[in-house]
Amino acid sequence: MLVDDEQELLKMVTDILKDAGFETILTAMSVKDAVLTAKNANPDLIVLDVMLPDGDGFALMQQLHTFTNVPIIFLTAKDEATDKLSGLGLGADDYISKPFMPQELVLRIYAVLRRTYKEDSPLLVLDGCTIDFSRAEVQKKDKIISLTAKEHALLETLARNAGKIVTVDALCESLWGDNPFGYENSLNAHVRRIREKIEINPSKPVSLITIKGLGYKLIARK
């Protein structure tokens, strides 16, 4: 569920999430509508603005928490440190400042959903190997190859966006957090090591592909 009083932003974020594969996206433009929708629909996650026409998001979150433990992400133009600390201190799961990159929003939503609704990770079948995320292993012919924590996180991010370009900035943020700048060389090194583990011919990759000037794409077998 998205809660914001800007119709254009609601449409933009709805389109971003639909493109990412989310099917049911509810919207509310006020505290009153948000409470009513949350009670009736029981959403899996709420993306919430701080400034609303009939109240503020911090008070709304406290009200929501009286009847649901649904994870909440603040998405707001109020980026002052005190506001961020207030939101996180009250129990928000994340806090994203406007303007934001669409892929950043999607990756953070995925991260919160993974933490909240833990499930066994599926097997991912690539050309020439299978990745078992639950064991952090690559099954390649008759070999079992272990993944490091960073390799696992990188592959998991790419797998959740399989077939789509994931930018270098988004991948760096998924691995190193809110201050990802300066890690591009480290990312490239991780990609090289992953290709050695998953590709039949690492020098001619067919599963983990470089998209020049943008980022990387993971191609899974259907």
Short mmCIF file of N, CA and C in Angstrom, two decimals, residues 49-115:
data_model
loop_
_atom_site.label_atom_id
_atom_site.label_comp_id
_atom_site.label_asym_id
_atom_site.label_seq_id
_atom_site.Cartn_x
_atom_site.Cartn_y
_atom_site.Cartn_z
N ASP A 49 4.30 8.43 3.29
CA ASP A 49 4.82 9.79 3.33
C ASP A 49 4.70 10.35 4.74
N VAL A 50 5.57 11.29 5.10
CA VAL A 50 5.50 11.92 6.42
C VAL A 50 4.42 13.00 6.46
N MET A 51 4.38 13.84 5.43
CA MET A 51 3.45 14.97 5.41
C MET A 51 2.16 14.59 4.69
N LEU A 52 1.07 14.54 5.43
CA LEU A 52 -0.24 14.20 4.87
C LEU A 52 -1.24 15.29 5.23
N PRO A 53 -2.31 15.44 4.46
CA PRO A 53 -3.22 16.58 4.65
C PRO A 53 -3.96 16.57 5.98
N ASP A 54 -4.17 15.40 6.56
CA ASP A 54 -4.94 15.34 7.81
C ASP A 54 -4.11 14.78 8.97
N GLY A 55 -2.79 14.89 8.87
CA GLY A 55 -1.94 14.42 9.96
C GLY A 55 -0.54 14.16 9.45
N ASP A 56 0.28 13.51 10.28
CA ASP A 56 1.65 13.20 9.84
C ASP A 56 1.88 11.70 9.88
N GLY A 57 2.86 11.28 9.08
CA GLY A 57 3.12 9.86 8.93
C GLY A 57 3.59 9.18 10.20
N PHE A 58 4.29 9.91 11.06
CA PHE A 58 4.78 9.31 12.30
C PHE A 58 3.60 8.88 13.18
N ALA A 59 2.62 9.78 13.32
CA ALA A 59 1.43 9.45 14.11
C ALA A 59 0.63 8.34 13.45
N LEU A 60 0.58 8.38 12.12
CA LEU A 60 -0.14 7.33 11.39
C LEU A 60 0.50 5.97 11.62
N MET A 61 1.82 5.91 11.59
CA MET A 61 2.49 4.64 11.81
C MET A 61 2.16 4.09 13.20
N GLN A 62 2.16 4.95 14.21
CA GLN A 62 1.81 4.49 15.56
C GLN A 62 0.38 3.96 15.60
N GLN A 63 -0.52 4.63 14.86
CA GLN A 63 -1.90 4.17 14.81
C GLN A 63 -2.01 2.82 14.10
N LEU A 64 -1.28 2.67 13.01
CA LEU A 64 -1.29 1.40 12.29
C LEU A 64 -0.77 0.26 13.15
N HIS A 65 0.25 0.56 13.95
CA HIS A 65 0.85 -0.48 14.78
C HIS A 65 -0.03 -0.92 15.94
N THR A 66 -1.17 -0.26 16.14
CA THR A 66 -2.10 -0.72 17.16
C THR A 66 -2.91 -1.94 16.70
N PHE A 67 -2.93 -2.17 15.37
CA PHE A 67 -3.69 -3.32 14.88
C PHE A 67 -2.96 -4.17 13.84
N THR A 68 -1.75 -3.78 13.45
CA THR A 68 -0.99 -4.58 12.48
C THR A 68 0.51 -4.40 12.70
N ASN A 69 1.26 -5.45 12.39
CA ASN A 69 2.73 -5.38 12.45
C ASN A 69 3.34 -5.29 11.06
N VAL A 70 2.55 -4.84 10.09
CA VAL A 70 3.03 -4.75 8.72
C VAL A 70 4.28 -3.87 8.64
N PRO A 71 5.30 -4.26 7.87
CA PRO A 71 6.49 -3.41 7.74
C PRO A 71 6.15 -2.09 7.04
N ILE A 72 6.86 -1.02 7.45
CA ILE A 72 6.59 0.32 6.93
C ILE A 72 7.90 0.96 6.47
N ILE A 73 7.86 1.53 5.27
CA ILE A 73 8.97 2.31 4.73
C ILE A 73 8.50 3.74 4.55
N PHE A 74 9.24 4.69 5.09
CA PHE A 74 8.94 6.10 4.84
C PHE A 74 9.60 6.52 3.52
N LEU A 75 8.81 7.20 2.67
CA LEU A 75 9.30 7.75 1.41
C LEU A 75 8.89 9.22 1.41
N THR A 76 9.84 10.10 1.69
CA THR A 76 9.45 11.47 1.97
C THR A 76 10.50 12.48 1.56
N ALA A 77 10.05 13.71 1.32
CA ALA A 77 10.97 14.81 1.01
C ALA A 77 11.65 15.34 2.25
N LYS A 78 11.17 14.97 3.43
CA LYS A 78 11.77 15.42 4.68
C LYS A 78 12.98 14.54 4.98
N ASP A 79 14.16 15.04 4.60
CA ASP A 79 15.36 14.21 4.75
C ASP A 79 16.26 14.64 5.89
N GLU A 80 15.75 15.52 6.77
CA GLU A 80 16.56 15.93 7.91
C GLU A 80 16.87 14.73 8.80
N ALA A 81 18.05 14.74 9.40
CA ALA A 81 18.48 13.62 10.23
C ALA A 81 17.51 13.35 11.37
N THR A 82 16.97 14.42 11.96
CA THR A 82 16.05 14.22 13.09
C THR A 82 14.78 13.49 12.65
N ASP A 83 14.28 13.80 11.44
CA ASP A 83 13.08 13.12 10.95
C ASP A 83 13.37 11.65 10.67
N LYS A 84 14.54 11.39 10.08
CA LYS A 84 14.90 10.00 9.81
C LYS A 84 15.02 9.21 11.10
N LEU A 85 15.68 9.79 12.09
CA LEU A 85 15.83 9.11 13.38
C LEU A 85 14.48 8.92 14.05
N SER A 86 13.59 9.92 13.90
CA SER A 86 12.26 9.79 14.49
C SER A 86 11.51 8.62 13.89
N GLY A 87 11.54 8.52 12.55
CA GLY A 87 10.84 7.43 11.88
C GLY A 87 11.40 6.08 12.25
N LEU A 88 12.72 5.94 12.21
CA LEU A 88 13.34 4.65 12.55
C LEU A 88 13.16 4.34 14.03
N GLY A 89 13.22 5.38 14.86
CA GLY A 89 13.05 5.18 16.29
C GLY A 89 11.67 4.71 16.67
N LEU A 90 10.67 5.08 15.86
CA LEU A 90 9.29 4.66 16.12
C LEU A 90 8.99 3.27 15.56
N GLY A 91 9.95 2.71 14.86
CA GLY A 91 9.77 1.34 14.37
C GLY A 91 9.66 1.18 12.87
N ALA A 92 9.95 2.23 12.11
CA ALA A 92 9.93 2.09 10.65
C ALA A 92 11.03 1.12 10.21
N ASP A 93 10.79 0.42 9.13
CA ASP A 93 11.75 -0.56 8.64
C ASP A 93 12.79 0.05 7.72
N ASP A 94 12.47 1.21 7.12
CA ASP A 94 13.44 1.92 6.28
C ASP A 94 12.92 3.33 6.06
N TYR A 95 13.80 4.19 5.55
CA TYR A 95 13.48 5.61 5.36
C TYR A 95 14.20 6.07 4.10
N ILE A 96 13.44 6.42 3.06
CA ILE A 96 14.01 6.82 1.78
C ILE A 96 13.62 8.27 1.49
N SER A 97 14.60 9.07 1.12
CA SER A 97 14.35 10.49 0.85
C SER A 97 14.06 10.71 -0.63
N LYS A 98 13.12 11.61 -0.92
CA LYS A 98 12.87 12.06 -2.29
C LYS A 98 13.90 13.15 -2.63
N PRO A 99 14.37 13.22 -3.88
CA PRO A 99 14.09 12.28 -4.97
C PRO A 99 14.84 10.98 -4.78
N PHE A 100 14.38 9.93 -5.43
CA PHE A 100 14.99 8.61 -5.26
C PHE A 100 15.09 7.93 -6.63
N MET A 101 15.98 6.95 -6.72
CA MET A 101 16.08 6.15 -7.94
C MET A 101 15.04 5.03 -7.87
N PRO A 102 14.29 4.80 -8.95
CA PRO A 102 13.28 3.74 -8.93
C PRO A 102 13.83 2.39 -8.48
N GLN A 103 15.02 2.04 -8.98
CA GLN A 103 15.59 0.73 -8.63
C GLN A 103 15.97 0.67 -7.15
N GLU A 104 16.37 1.82 -6.60
CA GLU A 104 16.69 1.86 -5.17
C GLU A 104 15.44 1.52 -4.36
N LEU A 105 14.31 2.12 -4.73
CA LEU A 105 13.06 1.85 -4.02
C LEU A 105 12.71 0.37 -4.10
N VAL A 106 12.79 -0.21 -5.29
CA VAL A 106 12.43 -1.61 -5.46
C VAL A 106 13.34 -2.51 -4.63
N LEU A 107 14.65 -2.25 -4.66
CA LEU A 107 15.60 -3.09 -3.92
C LEU A 107 15.37 -2.99 -2.42
N ARG A 108 15.06 -1.78 -1.96
CA ARG A 108 14.81 -1.64 -0.51
C ARG A 108 13.52 -2.33 -0.10
N ILE A 109 12.51 -2.27 -0.96
CA ILE A 109 11.27 -2.99 -0.66
C ILE A 109 11.54 -4.48 -0.60
N TYR A 110 12.29 -5.01 -1.57
CA TYR A 110 12.66 -6.42 -1.54
C TYR A 110 13.38 -6.77 -0.24
N ALA A 111 14.30 -5.90 0.18
CA ALA A 111 15.09 -6.18 1.38
C ALA A 111 14.20 -6.26 2.62
N VAL A 112 13.25 -5.33 2.73
CA VAL A 112 12.34 -5.34 3.88
C VAL A 112 11.44 -6.57 3.83
N LEU A 113 10.93 -6.92 2.65
CA LEU A 113 10.08 -8.10 2.53
C LEU A 113 10.84 -9.37 2.89
N ARG A 114 12.11 -9.46 2.47
CA ARG A 114 12.91 -10.64 2.81
C ARG A 114 13.11 -10.76 4.31
N ARG A 115 13.40 -9.62 4.96
CA ARG A 115 13.61 -9.66 6.42
C ARG A 115 12.33 -10.02 7.15
#
